[in-house]
CSV table of C-alpha atoms in Angstrom, one decimal:
chain,number,residue,atom,x,y,z
A,1,ARG,CA,-7.9,-30.7,1.5
A,2,ARG,CA,-5.0,-32.6,-0.1
A,3,PRO,CA,-2.8,-34.4,2.5
A,4,LEU,CA,0.4,-32.5,3.3
A,5,ARG,CA,3.3,-33.6,1.1
A,6,VAL,CA,6.6,-32.9,2.8
A,7,ARG,CA,9.0,-33.5,0.0
A,8,SER,CA,12.0,-31.7,-1.4
A,9,ILE,CA,10.8,-28.9,-3.5
A,10,GLY,CA,12.3,-29.0,-7.0
A,11,GLY,CA,12.7,-32.7,-7.4
A,12,ASP,CA,16.1,-33.8,-8.8
A,13,ARG,CA,16.9,-30.3,-10.2
A,14,ALA,CA,19.9,-28.4,-8.8
A,15,ARG,CA,18.8,-26.9,-5.5
A,16,PRO,CA,19.1,-23.2,-4.9
A,17,PRO,CA,20.8,-22.0,-1.7
A,18,GLY,CA,18.7,-22.9,1.3
A,19,ALA,CA,16.6,-25.5,-0.6
A,20,HIS,CA,17.6,-28.1,2.0
A,21,HIS,CA,15.2,-26.3,4.3
A,22,ALA,CA,12.3,-26.8,1.9
A,23,PRO,CA,10.4,-29.5,3.8
A,24,VAL,CA,10.5,-27.3,6.9
A,25,MET,CA,9.2,-24.3,5.0
A,26,VAL,CA,6.3,-26.4,3.6
A,27,ALA,CA,5.3,-27.6,7.0
A,28,SER,CA,5.6,-24.1,8.4
A,29,ALA,CA,3.3,-22.8,5.6
A,30,TRP,CA,0.6,-25.2,6.6
A,31,ASP,CA,1.2,-24.4,10.3
A,32,PHE,CA,0.5,-20.8,9.4
A,33,TRP,CA,-2.6,-21.7,7.4
A,34,ARG,CA,-4.0,-23.8,10.3
A,35,SER,CA,-3.1,-20.9,12.7
A,36,ILE,CA,-5.5,-18.6,10.9
A,37,GLY,CA,-8.3,-21.2,10.9
A,38,SER,CA,-7.8,-22.9,7.5
A,39,PRO,CA,-10.0,-20.4,5.8
A,40,ARG,CA,-12.0,-21.3,2.7
A,41,HIS,CA,-13.7,-18.0,1.8
A,42,VAL,CA,-11.5,-15.0,1.2
A,43,CYS,CA,-12.2,-11.3,0.5
A,44,ALA,CA,-9.8,-9.9,-2.1
A,45,PRO,CA,-7.6,-6.8,-1.8
A,46,MET,CA,-9.4,-4.0,-3.7
A,47,VAL,CA,-8.1,-0.4,-4.0
A,48,ASP,CA,-10.4,1.9,-2.0
A,49,GLN,CA,-12.9,-0.9,-1.6
A,50,SER,CA,-11.7,-3.5,0.9
A,51,GLU,CA,-11.6,-1.0,3.8
A,52,ALA,CA,-12.2,-2.2,7.4
A,53,ALA,CA,-15.9,-1.5,7.4
A,54,PHE,CA,-16.5,-3.6,4.3
A,55,ARG,CA,-14.2,-6.4,5.5
A,56,VAL,CA,-16.0,-6.6,8.8
A,57,LEU,CA,-19.4,-6.8,7.0
A,58,THR,CA,-18.2,-9.6,4.8
A,59,ARG,CA,-16.8,-11.5,7.8
A,60,SER,CA,-20.3,-11.5,9.4
A,61,LEU,CA,-21.5,-13.1,6.2
A,62,GLY,CA,-19.1,-16.0,5.6
A,63,VAL,CA,-15.7,-14.5,4.8
A,64,GLN,CA,-12.9,-16.1,6.9
A,65,LEU,CA,-9.9,-14.3,5.6
A,66,ALA,CA,-9.6,-10.7,4.3
A,67,TYR,CA,-7.0,-8.5,2.6
A,68,THR,CA,-6.4,-4.8,3.1
A,69,PRO,CA,-6.6,-2.6,0.0
A,70,MET,CA,-3.4,-2.6,-2.1
A,71,LEU,CA,-0.9,-0.4,-0.3
A,72,HIS,CA,1.7,1.4,-2.3
A,73,ALA,CA,5.0,0.5,-0.5
A,74,ARG,CA,6.9,3.7,-1.3
A,75,LEU,CA,4.0,5.9,-0.2
A,76,MET,CA,3.5,3.8,2.9
A,77,VAL,CA,7.2,4.6,3.9
A,78,GLU,CA,7.4,8.2,2.7
A,79,ALA,CA,3.9,9.6,3.4
A,80,PRO,CA,2.5,9.2,6.9
A,81,ALA,CA,-0.8,10.8,5.7
A,82,TYR,CA,-1.2,8.1,3.0
A,83,ARG,CA,-0.4,5.4,5.5
A,84,ALA,CA,-3.1,6.7,7.9
A,85,HIS,CA,-5.6,7.1,5.0
A,86,THR,CA,-5.2,3.6,3.5
A,87,PHE,CA,-4.0,1.3,6.2
A,88,ASP,CA,-6.9,0.8,8.6
A,89,PRO,CA,-6.5,-2.3,10.8
A,90,GLU,CA,-9.4,-2.7,13.3
A,91,PRO,CA,-7.9,-2.5,16.8
A,92,ASP,CA,-10.2,-4.9,18.7
A,93,GLY,CA,-9.4,-8.1,16.8
A,94,VAL,CA,-12.8,-8.4,15.0
A,95,ASP,CA,-11.0,-7.9,11.6
A,96,ARG,CA,-8.7,-10.9,11.8
A,97,PRO,CA,-7.1,-12.9,10.2
A,98,LEU,CA,-5.9,-10.1,8.0
A,99,VAL,CA,-3.3,-9.9,5.2
A,100,ALA,CA,-1.7,-6.6,4.2
A,101,GLN,CA,-1.0,-6.4,0.5
A,102,LEU,CA,1.9,-4.3,-0.7
A,103,ALA,CA,2.8,-3.1,-4.2
A,104,GLY,CA,6.3,-2.2,-5.4
A,105,HIS,CA,9.5,-3.3,-7.0
A,106,ASP,CA,12.2,-2.2,-4.6
A,107,ALA,CA,13.0,-4.9,-2.0
A,108,SER,CA,14.3,-2.4,0.6
A,109,VAL,CA,11.1,-0.3,0.3
A,110,LEU,CA,8.8,-3.3,0.4
A,111,LEU,CA,10.7,-4.5,3.4
A,112,ALA,CA,10.4,-1.2,5.2
A,113,ALA,CA,6.7,-1.0,4.4
A,114,GLY,CA,6.2,-4.6,5.6
A,115,ARG,CA,7.9,-3.7,8.9
A,116,LEU,CA,5.4,-0.9,9.4
A,117,VAL,CA,2.4,-3.1,9.1
A,118,GLN,CA,3.5,-6.6,10.3
A,119,SER,CA,2.5,-6.1,13.9
A,120,HIS,CA,-1.1,-5.4,12.9
A,121,VAL,CA,-1.7,-8.3,10.4
A,122,ASP,CA,-1.2,-12.1,10.1
A,123,ALA,CA,0.7,-12.0,6.9
A,124,VAL,CA,2.1,-9.6,4.3
A,125,ASP,CA,1.3,-10.2,0.6
A,126,ILE,CA,3.1,-8.9,-2.5
A,127,ASN,CA,0.9,-7.8,-5.4
A,128,PHE,CA,1.9,-9.5,-8.6
A,129,GLY,CA,-1.7,-9.4,-9.9
A,130,CYS,CA,-2.7,-5.9,-10.8
A,131,PRO,CA,-3.1,-5.6,-14.6
A,132,GLN,CA,-3.9,-1.9,-14.8
A,133,GLY,CA,-1.9,0.6,-16.7
A,134,ILE,CA,-0.9,2.4,-13.5
A,135,ALA,CA,0.8,-0.8,-12.4
A,136,ARG,CA,2.8,-0.8,-15.6
A,137,LYS,CA,3.8,2.8,-15.0
A,138,GLY,CA,4.7,2.1,-11.4
A,139,ARG,CA,6.5,-1.1,-12.1
A,140,TYR,CA,4.5,-3.3,-9.9
A,141,GLY,CA,1.6,-5.8,-10.0
A,142,ALA,CA,1.3,-8.3,-12.8
A,143,PHE,CA,3.9,-6.5,-14.9
A,144,LEU,CA,6.6,-7.8,-12.5
A,145,LEU,CA,5.7,-11.3,-13.7
A,146,ASP,CA,7.7,-10.3,-16.9
A,147,GLU,CA,10.7,-10.0,-14.6
A,148,PRO,CA,10.7,-13.3,-12.8
A,149,GLU,CA,14.1,-13.0,-11.2
A,150,LEU,CA,13.0,-9.7,-9.6
A,151,ALA,CA,9.7,-11.2,-8.5
A,152,VAL,CA,11.3,-14.2,-6.9
A,153,SER,CA,13.9,-12.0,-5.2
A,154,LEU,CA,11.2,-9.8,-3.7
A,155,VAL,CA,9.4,-12.8,-2.1
A,156,ARG,CA,12.8,-14.0,-0.8
A,157,ALA,CA,13.7,-10.6,0.7
A,158,LEU,CA,10.4,-10.3,2.6
A,159,ALA,CA,10.3,-13.9,3.7
A,160,GLU,CA,13.8,-13.5,5.2
A,161,GLY,CA,13.3,-10.0,6.6
A,162,LEU,CA,9.8,-10.0,8.1
A,163,ASP,CA,8.5,-11.6,11.3
A,164,VAL,CA,5.2,-12.7,9.7
A,165,PRO,CA,4.5,-15.1,6.8
A,166,VAL,CA,4.8,-13.7,3.3
A,167,THR,CA,2.4,-14.6,0.5
A,168,ALA,CA,1.9,-13.5,-3.1
A,169,LYS,CA,-1.0,-12.9,-5.4
A,170,VAL,CA,-0.2,-13.7,-9.0
A,171,ARG,CA,-1.8,-13.9,-12.4
A,172,LEU,CA,-1.2,-16.6,-15.0
A,173,LEU,CA,1.5,-16.3,-17.6
A,174,PRO,CA,0.7,-17.0,-21.2
A,175,SER,CA,2.1,-20.5,-20.7
A,176,VAL,CA,0.7,-22.7,-17.9
A,177,ASP,CA,4.0,-24.5,-17.7
A,178,ALA,CA,5.7,-21.1,-17.1
A,179,SER,CA,3.1,-20.2,-14.5
A,180,VAL,CA,3.8,-23.5,-12.6
A,181,ALA,CA,7.5,-23.0,-12.8
A,182,LEU,CA,7.3,-19.4,-11.4
A,183,CYS,CA,5.0,-20.4,-8.6
A,184,ARG,CA,7.3,-23.2,-7.6
A,185,ARG,CA,10.2,-20.7,-7.5
A,186,MET,CA,8.1,-18.4,-5.3
A,187,GLN,CA,7.4,-21.3,-3.0
A,188,GLU,CA,11.2,-22.1,-2.9
A,189,ALA,CA,11.8,-18.4,-2.1
A,190,GLY,CA,9.7,-18.7,1.1
A,191,ALA,CA,6.1,-17.9,0.2
A,192,SER,CA,3.8,-19.4,2.8
A,193,ALA,CA,0.8,-19.2,0.4
A,194,LEU,CA,-0.1,-18.1,-3.1
A,195,CYS,CA,-3.3,-16.7,-4.5
A,196,VAL,CA,-3.6,-17.4,-8.2
A,197,HIS,CA,-5.9,-15.4,-10.4
A,198,GLY,CA,-6.9,-17.7,-13.4
A,199,ARG,CA,-6.3,-15.0,-16.0
A,200,THR,CA,-3.3,-13.4,-17.6
A,201,LYS,CA,-2.6,-9.7,-17.3
A,202,GLU,CA,-3.9,-9.2,-20.8
A,203,GLN,CA,-7.3,-10.6,-19.8
A,204,ASN,CA,-8.5,-7.3,-18.3
A,205,LYS,CA,-11.7,-5.3,-18.3
A,206,HIS,CA,-13.8,-6.2,-21.3
A,207,ARG,CA,-11.2,-8.7,-22.5
A,208,SER,CA,-11.3,-10.6,-19.3
A,209,GLY,CA,-12.7,-13.9,-20.7
A,210,PRO,CA,-13.1,-17.0,-18.6
A,211,ALA,CA,-11.0,-17.8,-15.6
A,212,ASP,CA,-8.8,-20.8,-16.2
A,213,TRP,CA,-9.6,-23.1,-13.3
A,214,ALA,CA,-7.7,-26.0,-15.0
A,215,ALA,CA,-4.5,-23.9,-14.9
A,216,ILE,CA,-5.0,-23.2,-11.2
A,217,ALA,CA,-5.5,-26.9,-10.6
A,218,ARG,CA,-2.2,-27.6,-12.3
A,219,ILE,CA,-0.5,-25.1,-10.0
A,220,VAL,CA,-2.2,-26.5,-6.9
A,221,GLU,CA,-1.0,-30.0,-7.8
A,222,ALA,CA,2.6,-28.8,-8.4
A,223,LEU,CA,2.9,-26.9,-5.1
A,224,ASP,CA,3.1,-28.0,-1.5
A,225,ILE,CA,1.8,-24.7,0.1
A,226,PRO,CA,-1.7,-23.4,0.4
A,227,VAL,CA,-3.1,-22.0,-2.9
A,228,ILE,CA,-6.1,-19.6,-3.1
A,229,ALA,CA,-8.1,-19.8,-6.3
A,230,ASN,CA,-9.3,-16.4,-7.7
A,231,GLY,CA,-11.4,-15.5,-10.7
A,232,GLY,CA,-14.8,-16.8,-11.8
A,233,ILE,CA,-16.5,-16.6,-8.5
A,234,ALA,CA,-20.0,-15.0,-8.8
A,235,THR,CA,-22.2,-17.3,-6.7
A,236,ALA,CA,-22.1,-19.7,-3.9
A,237,ASP,CA,-22.3,-22.5,-6.4
A,238,ASP,CA,-19.2,-21.2,-8.1
A,239,VAL,CA,-17.4,-21.3,-4.8
A,240,ALA,CA,-18.1,-25.0,-4.3
A,241,GLU,CA,-17.4,-25.8,-8.0
A,242,CYS,CA,-14.1,-24.0,-8.0
A,243,LEU,CA,-12.9,-25.7,-4.8
A,244,ALA,CA,-13.8,-29.1,-6.3
A,245,ARG,CA,-12.2,-28.5,-9.7
A,246,THR,CA,-9.0,-26.8,-8.5
A,247,GLY,CA,-8.3,-28.6,-5.2
A,248,ALA,CA,-7.4,-25.2,-3.8
A,249,ALA,CA,-7.2,-24.5,-0.1
A,250,ALA,CA,-9.6,-21.5,-0.5
A,251,VAL,CA,-11.5,-19.3,-2.9
A,252,MET,CA,-11.2,-15.5,-3.3
A,253,SER,CA,-13.9,-13.2,-4.6
A,254,SER,CA,-13.5,-9.5,-5.5
A,255,GLU,CA,-16.0,-7.7,-7.7
A,256,ALA,CA,-18.9,-10.0,-7.2
A,257,LEU,CA,-18.4,-9.6,-3.4
A,258,LEU,CA,-18.6,-5.9,-3.8
A,259,GLU,CA,-22.2,-6.1,-5.0
A,260,ASN,CA,-23.1,-9.1,-2.9
A,261,PRO,CA,-21.2,-9.2,0.4
A,262,ALA,CA,-23.4,-12.2,1.3
A,263,LEU,CA,-22.1,-14.3,-1.6
A,264,PHE,CA,-20.3,-16.8,0.6
A,265,CYS,CA,-23.5,-17.5,2.7
A,266,ALA,CA,-25.8,-17.6,-0.4
A,267,ASN,CA,-27.6,-14.5,1.0
A,268,VAL,CA,-28.9,-16.4,4.0
A,269,ASP,CA,-28.2,-14.8,7.3
A,270,PRO,CA,-25.9,-17.2,9.2
A,271,ASP,CA,-27.7,-16.4,12.5
A,272,SER,CA,-31.3,-16.0,11.7
A,273,GLY,CA,-31.7,-17.8,8.4
A,274,ALA,CA,-33.4,-14.8,6.8
A,275,TYR,CA,-32.9,-13.9,3.2
A,276,LEU,CA,-30.6,-10.8,2.8
A,277,ASP,CA,-31.6,-8.6,-0.1
A,278,GLN,CA,-29.6,-5.6,-1.3
A,279,PRO,CA,-31.2,-2.9,0.9
A,280,GLU,CA,-30.6,-5.0,4.0
A,281,LEU,CA,-26.9,-5.4,3.0
A,282,ALA,CA,-26.7,-1.6,2.5
A,283,ARG,CA,-28.2,-1.0,5.9
A,284,ARG,CA,-25.7,-3.4,7.5
A,285,TYR,CA,-22.8,-1.8,5.8
A,286,LEU,CA,-23.9,1.6,7.0
A,287,ARG,CA,-24.2,0.3,10.6
A,288,VAL,CA,-20.6,-1.0,10.4
A,289,CYS,CA,-19.5,2.4,9.0
A,290,ARG,CA,-20.8,4.0,12.2
A,291,GLN,CA,-18.4,1.9,14.2
A,292,LEU,CA,-15.5,1.9,11.7
A,293,PRO,CA,-15.8,5.1,9.6
A,294,PRO,CA,-14.2,4.6,6.1
A,295,PRO,CA,-11.5,7.1,5.1
A,296,THR,CA,-13.9,9.2,3.1
A,297,LEU,CA,-17.6,9.4,2.3
A,298,GLY,CA,-16.6,8.6,-1.3
A,299,HIS,CA,-15.8,5.0,-0.1
A,300,VAL,CA,-19.3,4.7,1.3
A,301,ARG,CA,-20.9,6.0,-1.9
A,302,SER,CA,-18.8,3.7,-4.1
A,303,HIS,CA,-20.1,0.7,-2.1
A,304,LEU,CA,-23.7,1.9,-2.2
A,305,PHE,CA,-23.6,2.4,-6.0
A,306,LYS,CA,-22.8,-1.3,-6.3
A,307,LEU,CA,-25.1,-2.6,-3.6
A,308,LEU,CA,-28.1,-0.6,-4.8
A,309,HIS,CA,-27.2,-0.5,-8.5
A,310,ALA,CA,-30.7,-1.4,-9.8
A,311,PRO,CA,-32.8,1.0,-7.8
A,312,LEU,CA,-30.3,3.8,-8.4
A,313,ARG,CA,-30.7,3.3,-12.2
A,314,HIS,CA,-34.4,3.7,-11.8
A,315,GLN,CA,-34.3,6.6,-9.4
A,316,PRO,CA,-32.0,9.3,-10.8
A,317,LEU,CA,-33.1,11.9,-8.3
A,318,LEU,CA,-32.2,9.7,-5.4
A,319,ARG,CA,-28.9,9.1,-7.1
A,320,GLU,CA,-28.3,12.8,-7.1
A,321,ASP,CA,-29.2,12.9,-3.4
A,322,LEU,CA,-26.6,10.3,-2.7
A,323,LEU,CA,-24.0,12.1,-4.7
A,324,GLU,CA,-24.7,15.3,-2.8
A,325,ALA,CA,-24.7,13.7,0.6
A,326,THR,CA,-22.0,15.0,3.0
A,327,SER,CA,-22.4,12.6,5.9
A,328,LEU,CA,-23.8,9.3,6.9
A,329,ASP,CA,-26.8,11.1,8.4
A,330,ASP,CA,-27.5,12.3,4.8
A,331,VAL,CA,-26.9,8.9,3.3
A,332,GLU,CA,-29.1,6.8,5.5
A,333,PRO,CA,-32.5,8.4,4.5
A,334,VAL,CA,-31.6,8.0,0.9
A,335,VAL,CA,-30.9,4.3,1.4
A,336,GLU,CA,-34.3,3.9,3.0
A,337,ARG,CA,-36.0,5.7,0.2
A,338,LEU,CA,-34.2,3.4,-2.3
A,339,ALA,CA,-35.3,0.4,-0.2
A,340,ALA,CA,-38.9,1.3,-1.1
A,341,CYS,CA,-37.9,0.6,-4.7
A,342,SER,CA,-36.8,-2.9,-3.8
A,343,HIS,CA,-38.7,-4.5,-6.7
A,344,HIS,CA,-35.6,-3.5,-8.7
A,345,GLN,CA,-33.2,-6.1,-7.4
A,346,PRO,CA,-31.0,-8.9,-8.8
A,347,ALA,CA,-32.4,-11.3,-6.2
A,348,PHE,CA,-29.1,-13.3,-5.9
A,349,HIS,CA,-29.4,-17.0,-5.0
A,350,THR,CA,-33.1,-17.1,-5.7
A,351,PRO,CA,-35.2,-18.4,-8.7
A,352,ARG,CA,-36.0,-14.8,-9.4
A,353,PHE,CA,-32.4,-13.8,-10.1
A,354,ASP,CA,-32.3,-10.9,-12.6
A,355,ALA,CA,-28.9,-10.4,-14.2
A,356,ALA,CA,-30.1,-7.2,-15.9
A,357,ALA,CA,-30.5,-5.6,-12.4
A,358,SER,CA,-27.0,-6.5,-11.3
A,359,TRP,CA,-24.0,-4.2,-11.3
A,360,TYR,CA,-21.6,-7.2,-11.5
A,361,TRP,CA,-23.4,-8.8,-14.4
A,362,ARG,CA,-23.7,-5.6,-16.4
A,363,HIS,CA,-20.8,-6.4,-18.7
A,364,ARG,CA,-20.7,-10.2,-18.6
A,365,THR,CA,-21.2,-11.3,-22.2
A,366,ALA,CA,-22.0,-14.5,-23.9
A,367,ALA,CA,-19.2,-16.1,-25.9
A,368,VAL,CA,-19.1,-18.2,-28.9
A,369,SER,CA,-17.8,-21.6,-28.2
A,370,ALA,CA,-15.2,-23.4,-30.3
A,371,ASP,CA,-17.9,-25.4,-32.2
A,372,GLY,CA,-19.7,-22.2,-33.2
A,373,GLU,CA,-22.6,-22.5,-30.7
A,374,LEU,CA,-23.5,-19.7,-28.4
A,375,GLY,CA,-22.0,-20.8,-25.1
A,376,GLU,CA,-21.6,-19.6,-21.6
A,377,THR,CA,-18.7,-17.4,-20.4
A,378,ARG,CA,-17.3,-17.0,-17.0
A,379,GLY,CA,-16.4,-13.4,-18.0
A,380,ALA,CA,-15.2,-12.2,-14.6
A,381,GLY,CA,-16.8,-15.0,-12.8
A,382,GLY,CA,-17.9,-18.6,-12.9
A,383,ALA,CA,-21.5,-18.2,-13.9
A,384,SER,CA,-23.0,-17.7,-17.3
A,385,SER,CA,-24.2,-14.4,-18.6
A,386,PRO,CA,-27.6,-13.9,-20.2
A,387,GLU,CA,-26.4,-10.9,-22.2
A,388,SER,CA,-24.7,-10.7,-25.6
A,389,ARG,CA,-23.1,-7.5,-26.6
A,390,SER,CA,-20.4,-6.8,-29.1
A,391,ARG,CA,-17.1,-5.3,-28.1
A,392,ALA,CA,-18.0,-2.1,-30.0
A,393,GLU,CA,-21.2,-1.8,-28.0
A,394,LEU,CA,-19.3,-2.4,-24.7
A,395,GLU,CA,-16.7,0.3,-25.6
A,396,ALA,CA,-19.4,2.7,-26.6
A,397,ALA,CA,-21.3,2.1,-23.3
A,398,ALA,CA,-18.0,2.6,-21.3
A,399,LEU,CA,-17.4,5.9,-23.1
A,400,GLU,CA,-20.9,7.1,-22.5
A,401,ARG,CA,-20.6,6.3,-18.7
A,402,ARG,CA,-17.3,8.2,-18.6
A,403,ASP,CA,-18.8,11.2,-20.3
A,404,ARG,CA,-21.8,11.1,-17.9
A,405,ARG,CA,-19.5,10.9,-14.9
A,406,ARG,CA,-17.6,13.9,-16.2
A,407,ARG,CA,-20.8,15.9,-16.7
A,408,GLU,CA,-21.9,15.0,-13.2
A,409,LYS,CA,-18.6,16.1,-11.7
A,410,LYS,CA,-18.8,19.5,-13.5
A,411,ARG,CA,-22.4,20.0,-12.4
A,412,ARG,CA,-21.5,19.3,-8.8
A,413,ARG,CA,-18.5,21.5,-9.0
A,414,ARG,CA,-20.7,24.4,-10.2
A,415,GLN,CA,-23.2,23.7,-7.4
A,416,ARG,CA,-20.5,23.8,-4.8
A,417,GLY,CA,-19.1,27.0,-6.2
A,418,ALA,CA,-22.5,28.7,-6.3
A,419,ALA,CA,-23.2,27.5,-2.7
A,420,SER,CA,-19.9,28.9,-1.4
A,421,VAL,CA,-20.6,32.3,-3.1
A,422,ALA,CA,-24.0,32.4,-1.6
A,423,ALA,CA,-22.6,31.6,1.9
A,424,ALA,CA,-19.8,34.1,1.7
A,425,PRO,CA,-20.3,37.2,3.9
A,426,ALA,CA,-20.9,40.5,2.2
A,427,VAL,CA,-17.8,42.7,2.0
A,428,ALA,CA,-18.4,46.3,2.9
A,429,VAL,CA,-17.1,48.8,0.3
A,430,LEU,CA,-15.7,51.9,2.0
């Protein structure tokens, strides 16, 4: 880690109010970071995916800091049912350190939501990273980066109003210089750490492109608080390379971690040294679900569709069984039957690695380098993809998947309707 540089933030520029406290804030930021163990491996906030069961699983496999799913601040304040459904801190301390991520644009609402969660977490994070259309509509996430004054004011309001450290997760702006300047302003506003995703909000879905680790390195060098690097993390080798190239305090993984929760330990059990394949990871996730039930069985299915992507592709009847399962008791036998098809596996971190069998790699495409040669891309991650598909092919595949999901939903709805009719008691006609 870079040595702590306690200096006045902002150099010779005119200091904003309170800037004379900057050296104290920087030292406090690193005190916070050390208090949570100086983590290097971080599980990202993921809507309906980074629930307590998944977080606890990843912690047993190398994750040292985890985030809750993104929590909509207004709903957290106004809807107790939403709060109970989405905010799920584990009560016995196994799921710590933990950061609660909030999304919103109203400082008073964010502050109220932060006060609801602060006693259960180690820090509160503001989402400036979500690039989805729903974030544009809701005026949160990466779209607030287009309103820098508002974004900075939100960091300041929470840093001054909460009892726990405040962090922020951001994406790059089109200009690296502008990104550096905004991150420095967030530091000045009181952020104790920043997570920087090395892509802009326009780099989303099939247009993701490579994560810009050089830009993250620029931000790390410009700031005095811990920076978490995000984007381009698909393997354990990517973790080491990203830390070396960016100088970040830690590395965060999201989608790749969903398919391979053992990413940070290179699929080697930290206790036994045994190799962890996809069926074993699925079994371990289900065991944690027994102790920490996810909000719905849909959360469980979603994880299993990623963990067991390859065998599910080759076993459509078992996929149907998984879709129709109504409890963990129904799910577990399906997983065991899928484990018997374990020859269909990506085999992460082995010489037998098969990208074609991987959910994460399914859309990672080769890119043409500046000199016209076919080069590697770090599409959503740091490792190269063996596939090469045109944008038109990718869009057609996405439309086909959407149509297939719609057909499956209609079919299941018809089945449930038929089952309810069959189960209904006969009505006597007098």
